[in-house]
mmCIF file of C-alpha atoms in Angstrom:
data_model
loop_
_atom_site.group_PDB
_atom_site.id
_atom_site.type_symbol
_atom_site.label_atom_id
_atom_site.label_comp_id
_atom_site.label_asym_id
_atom_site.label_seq_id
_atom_site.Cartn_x
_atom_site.Cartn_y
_atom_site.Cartn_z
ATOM 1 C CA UNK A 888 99.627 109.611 90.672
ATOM 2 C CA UNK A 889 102.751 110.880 92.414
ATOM 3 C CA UNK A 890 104.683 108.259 93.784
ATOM 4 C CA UNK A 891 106.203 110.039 96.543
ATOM 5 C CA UNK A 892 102.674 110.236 98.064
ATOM 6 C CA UNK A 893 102.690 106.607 98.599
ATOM 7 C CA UNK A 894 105.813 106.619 100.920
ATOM 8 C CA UNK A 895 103.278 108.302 103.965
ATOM 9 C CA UNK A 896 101.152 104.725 103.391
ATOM 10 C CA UNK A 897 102.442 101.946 105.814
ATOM 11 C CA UNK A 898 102.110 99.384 102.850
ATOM 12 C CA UNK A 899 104.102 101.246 100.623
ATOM 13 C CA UNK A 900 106.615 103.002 103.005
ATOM 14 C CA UNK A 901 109.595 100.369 103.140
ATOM 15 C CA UNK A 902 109.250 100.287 99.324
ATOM 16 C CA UNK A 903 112.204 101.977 97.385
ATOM 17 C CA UNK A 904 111.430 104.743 95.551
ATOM 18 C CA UNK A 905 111.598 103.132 92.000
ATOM 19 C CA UNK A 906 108.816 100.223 93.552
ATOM 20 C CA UNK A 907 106.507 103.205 94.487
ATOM 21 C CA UNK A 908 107.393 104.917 91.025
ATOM 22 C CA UNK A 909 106.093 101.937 89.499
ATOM 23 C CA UNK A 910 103.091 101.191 91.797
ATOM 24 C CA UNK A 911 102.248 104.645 90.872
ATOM 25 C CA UNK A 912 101.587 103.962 87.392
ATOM 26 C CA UNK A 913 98.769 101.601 88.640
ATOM 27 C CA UNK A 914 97.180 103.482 91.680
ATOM 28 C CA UNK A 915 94.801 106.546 91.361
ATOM 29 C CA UNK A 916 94.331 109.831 93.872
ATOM 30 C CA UNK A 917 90.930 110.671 94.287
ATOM 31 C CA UNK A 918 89.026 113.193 96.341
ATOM 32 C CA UNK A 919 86.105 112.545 98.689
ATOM 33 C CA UNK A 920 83.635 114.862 100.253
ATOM 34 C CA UNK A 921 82.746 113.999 103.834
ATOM 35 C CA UNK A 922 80.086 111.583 104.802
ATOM 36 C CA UNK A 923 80.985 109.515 101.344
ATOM 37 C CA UNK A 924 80.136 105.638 102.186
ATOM 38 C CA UNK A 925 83.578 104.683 100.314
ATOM 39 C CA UNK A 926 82.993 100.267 101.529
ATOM 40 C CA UNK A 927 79.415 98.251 102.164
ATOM 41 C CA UNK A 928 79.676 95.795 104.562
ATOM 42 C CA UNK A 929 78.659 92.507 102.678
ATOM 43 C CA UNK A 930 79.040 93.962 99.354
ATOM 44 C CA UNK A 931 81.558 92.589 96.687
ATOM 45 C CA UNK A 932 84.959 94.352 96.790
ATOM 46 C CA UNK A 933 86.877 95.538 93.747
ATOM 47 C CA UNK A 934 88.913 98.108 95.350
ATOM 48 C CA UNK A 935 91.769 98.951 97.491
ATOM 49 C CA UNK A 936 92.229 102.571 99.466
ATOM 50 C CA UNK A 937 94.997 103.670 101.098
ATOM 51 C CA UNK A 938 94.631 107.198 103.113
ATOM 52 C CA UNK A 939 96.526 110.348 102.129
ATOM 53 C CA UNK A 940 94.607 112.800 103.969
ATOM 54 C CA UNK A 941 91.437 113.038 105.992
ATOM 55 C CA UNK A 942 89.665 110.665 108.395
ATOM 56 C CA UNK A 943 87.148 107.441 108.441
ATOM 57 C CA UNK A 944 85.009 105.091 110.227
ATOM 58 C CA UNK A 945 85.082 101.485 110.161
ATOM 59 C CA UNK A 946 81.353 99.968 111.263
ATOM 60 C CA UNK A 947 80.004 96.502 111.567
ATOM 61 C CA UNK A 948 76.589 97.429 111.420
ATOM 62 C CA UNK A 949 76.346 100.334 113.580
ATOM 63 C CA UNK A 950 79.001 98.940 116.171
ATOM 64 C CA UNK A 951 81.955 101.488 115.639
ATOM 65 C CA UNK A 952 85.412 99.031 115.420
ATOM 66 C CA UNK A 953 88.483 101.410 114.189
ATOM 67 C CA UNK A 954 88.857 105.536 113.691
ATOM 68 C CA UNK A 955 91.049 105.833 110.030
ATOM 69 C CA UNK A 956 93.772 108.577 109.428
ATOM 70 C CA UNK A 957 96.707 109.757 106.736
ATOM 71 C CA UNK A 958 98.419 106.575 106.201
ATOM 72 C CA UNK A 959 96.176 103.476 107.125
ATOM 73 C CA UNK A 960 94.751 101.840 104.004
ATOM 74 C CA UNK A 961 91.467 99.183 104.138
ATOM 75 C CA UNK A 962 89.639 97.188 101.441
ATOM 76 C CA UNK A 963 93.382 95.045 101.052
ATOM 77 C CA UNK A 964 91.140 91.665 101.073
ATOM 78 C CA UNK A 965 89.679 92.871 97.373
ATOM 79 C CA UNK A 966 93.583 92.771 96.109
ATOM 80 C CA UNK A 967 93.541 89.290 97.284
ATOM 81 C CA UNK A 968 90.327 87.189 97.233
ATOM 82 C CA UNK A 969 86.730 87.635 95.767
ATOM 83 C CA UNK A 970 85.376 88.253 99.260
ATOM 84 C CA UNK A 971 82.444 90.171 100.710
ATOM 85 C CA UNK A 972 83.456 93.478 102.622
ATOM 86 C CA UNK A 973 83.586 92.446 106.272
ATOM 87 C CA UNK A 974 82.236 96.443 107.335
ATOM 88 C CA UNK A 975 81.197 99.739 106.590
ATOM 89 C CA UNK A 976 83.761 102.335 105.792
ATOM 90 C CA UNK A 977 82.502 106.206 105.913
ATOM 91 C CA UNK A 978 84.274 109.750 105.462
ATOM 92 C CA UNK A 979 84.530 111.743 108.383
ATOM 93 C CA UNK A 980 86.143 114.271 106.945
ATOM 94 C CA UNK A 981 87.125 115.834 102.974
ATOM 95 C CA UNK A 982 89.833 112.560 102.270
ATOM 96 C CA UNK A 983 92.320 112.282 99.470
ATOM 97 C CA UNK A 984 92.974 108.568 98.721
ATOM 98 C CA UNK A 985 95.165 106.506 96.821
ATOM 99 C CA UNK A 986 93.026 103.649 94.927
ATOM 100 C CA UNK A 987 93.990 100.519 92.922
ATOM 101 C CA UNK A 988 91.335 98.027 91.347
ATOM 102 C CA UNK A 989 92.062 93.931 91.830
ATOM 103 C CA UNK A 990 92.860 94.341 87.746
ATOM 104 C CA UNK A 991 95.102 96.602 87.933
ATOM 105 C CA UNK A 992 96.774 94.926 91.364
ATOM 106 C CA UNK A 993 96.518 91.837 89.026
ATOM 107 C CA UNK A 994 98.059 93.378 85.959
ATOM 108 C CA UNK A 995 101.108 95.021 87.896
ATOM 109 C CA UNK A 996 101.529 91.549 89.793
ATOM 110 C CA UNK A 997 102.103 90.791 86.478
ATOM 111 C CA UNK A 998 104.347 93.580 85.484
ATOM 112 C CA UNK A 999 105.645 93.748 88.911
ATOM 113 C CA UNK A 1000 105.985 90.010 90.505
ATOM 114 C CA UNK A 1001 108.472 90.677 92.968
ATOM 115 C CA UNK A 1002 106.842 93.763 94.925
ATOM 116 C CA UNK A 1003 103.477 92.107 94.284
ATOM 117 C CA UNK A 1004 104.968 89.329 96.723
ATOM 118 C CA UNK A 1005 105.618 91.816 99.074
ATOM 119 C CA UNK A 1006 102.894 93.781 98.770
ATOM 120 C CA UNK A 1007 100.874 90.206 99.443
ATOM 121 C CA UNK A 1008 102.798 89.210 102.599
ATOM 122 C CA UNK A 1009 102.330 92.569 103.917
ATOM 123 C CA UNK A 1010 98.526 92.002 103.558
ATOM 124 C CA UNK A 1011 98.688 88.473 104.644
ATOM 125 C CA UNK A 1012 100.106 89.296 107.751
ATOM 126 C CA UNK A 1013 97.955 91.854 108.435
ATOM 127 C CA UNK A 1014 95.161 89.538 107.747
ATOM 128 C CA UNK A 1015 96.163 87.051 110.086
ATOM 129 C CA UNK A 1016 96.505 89.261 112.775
ATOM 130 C CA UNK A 1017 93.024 90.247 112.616
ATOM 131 C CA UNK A 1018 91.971 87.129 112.324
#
């Protein structure tokens, strides 16, 4: 994927550019159509998403709780722990995303240690916002 993409993602924007060069090498860009159910609440997450382009909703149930854009990512908690998705995420609109799988966030925390750390407190703190 090309890294410069990643600098529009809030998690990857204070990177430098070699970091996101590397990250890179372990994310993918995909393409989804609108209307794509891209997280299951309750299901088993293996899968991070960050937001390049497009637009999606964040449900519990059918309670709307957050409107997506370019930029915001979701699914973090599947880098992290072997949780259940907390809600629904849908497509509103055609969406290019950036994607990385807990084995590959594993392997380049591996490959990677010190912006893995990073990467972690930046979802940590998110996390306990939320919380």
């Amino acid at each position: 994927m090309d890294a410069d993409k990643l600098k529009a993602v809030s998690l990857f924007a204070d990177m430098s550019p070699d970091e996101r060069r590397k990250v890179a090498q372990w994310a993918d860009e995909i393409d989804v159509d609108e209307g794509r159910e891209l997280i299951r609440q309750h299901g088993l997450g293996h899968e991070f998403f960050a937001i390049l382009d497009g637009t999606a909703s964040v449900t519990d149930g059918d309670k709307p709780l957050a409107e997506l854009g370019p930029g915001d990512f979701f699914g973090e908690v599947a880098l992290l722990e072997s949780e259940r998705r907390t809600a629904n995420v849908t497509s509103t609109s055609p969406m290019k995303l950036v994607v990385m799988s807990r084995s590959d966030f594993l392997a380049m925390s591996k490959s990677m240690p010190d912006t893995a750390a990073k990467l972690r407190a930046t979802i940590a703190g998110r996390l306990s916002a939320n919380r």
